Amino acid sequence: MKFISLRMKISVILGALLGLICILGAGFRFGFLGNSLHFLALWYNRFLMGVVIGMATSRKRRVALVRGALLGLIVSLAFYLTSGLEDHITFLVGGVYGIIIDYLSSRHSDFVNNIVNRLRGKNLGG
């Protein structure tokens, strides 16, 4: 039984990695000292973005661009509201990260599934 799809795994990993990049960007803008809780919340927001985008079912790449932007902005809105609507960059980057996560998870899950299906179709026993 398949509990976690390949798309979900890719999306969560990308969300976590992009969260680390977000921490670096925020650290350079706000300073690294004394902002650890802020950075944790920012990383967690990007991680959740990966989870939410990973739950999407369609893997069409054209849909992924619009859906990724919308889901990225919706998830980022929670963090944006807690900033008092002042951290515009983090909010907008959330839309860009949503596109990246959705597009790459759609593209690579198809790519990996095609390879697996080809390997299963071949007679590997000789």
Coordinates of C-alpha atoms in Angstrom, one line a residue, residues 26-41:
A26 CA 15.2 36.9 6.2
G27 CA 18.4 36.7 8.3
F28 CA 20.2 39.1 5.9
R29 CA 17.2 41.4 6.0
F30 CA 16.4 41.3 9.7
G31 CA 19.6 40.0 11.3
F32 CA 20.3 36.5 12.5
L33 CA 20.6 37.1 16.2
G34 CA 17.4 37.0 18.3
N35 CA 15.1 35.9 15.5
S36 CA 15.2 32.1 15.9
L37 CA 11.5 31.8 16.6
H38 CA 10.7 34.0 13.6
F39 CA 13.0 31.8 11.4
L40 CA 11.4 28.6 12.7
A41 CA 7.9 29.9 11.9

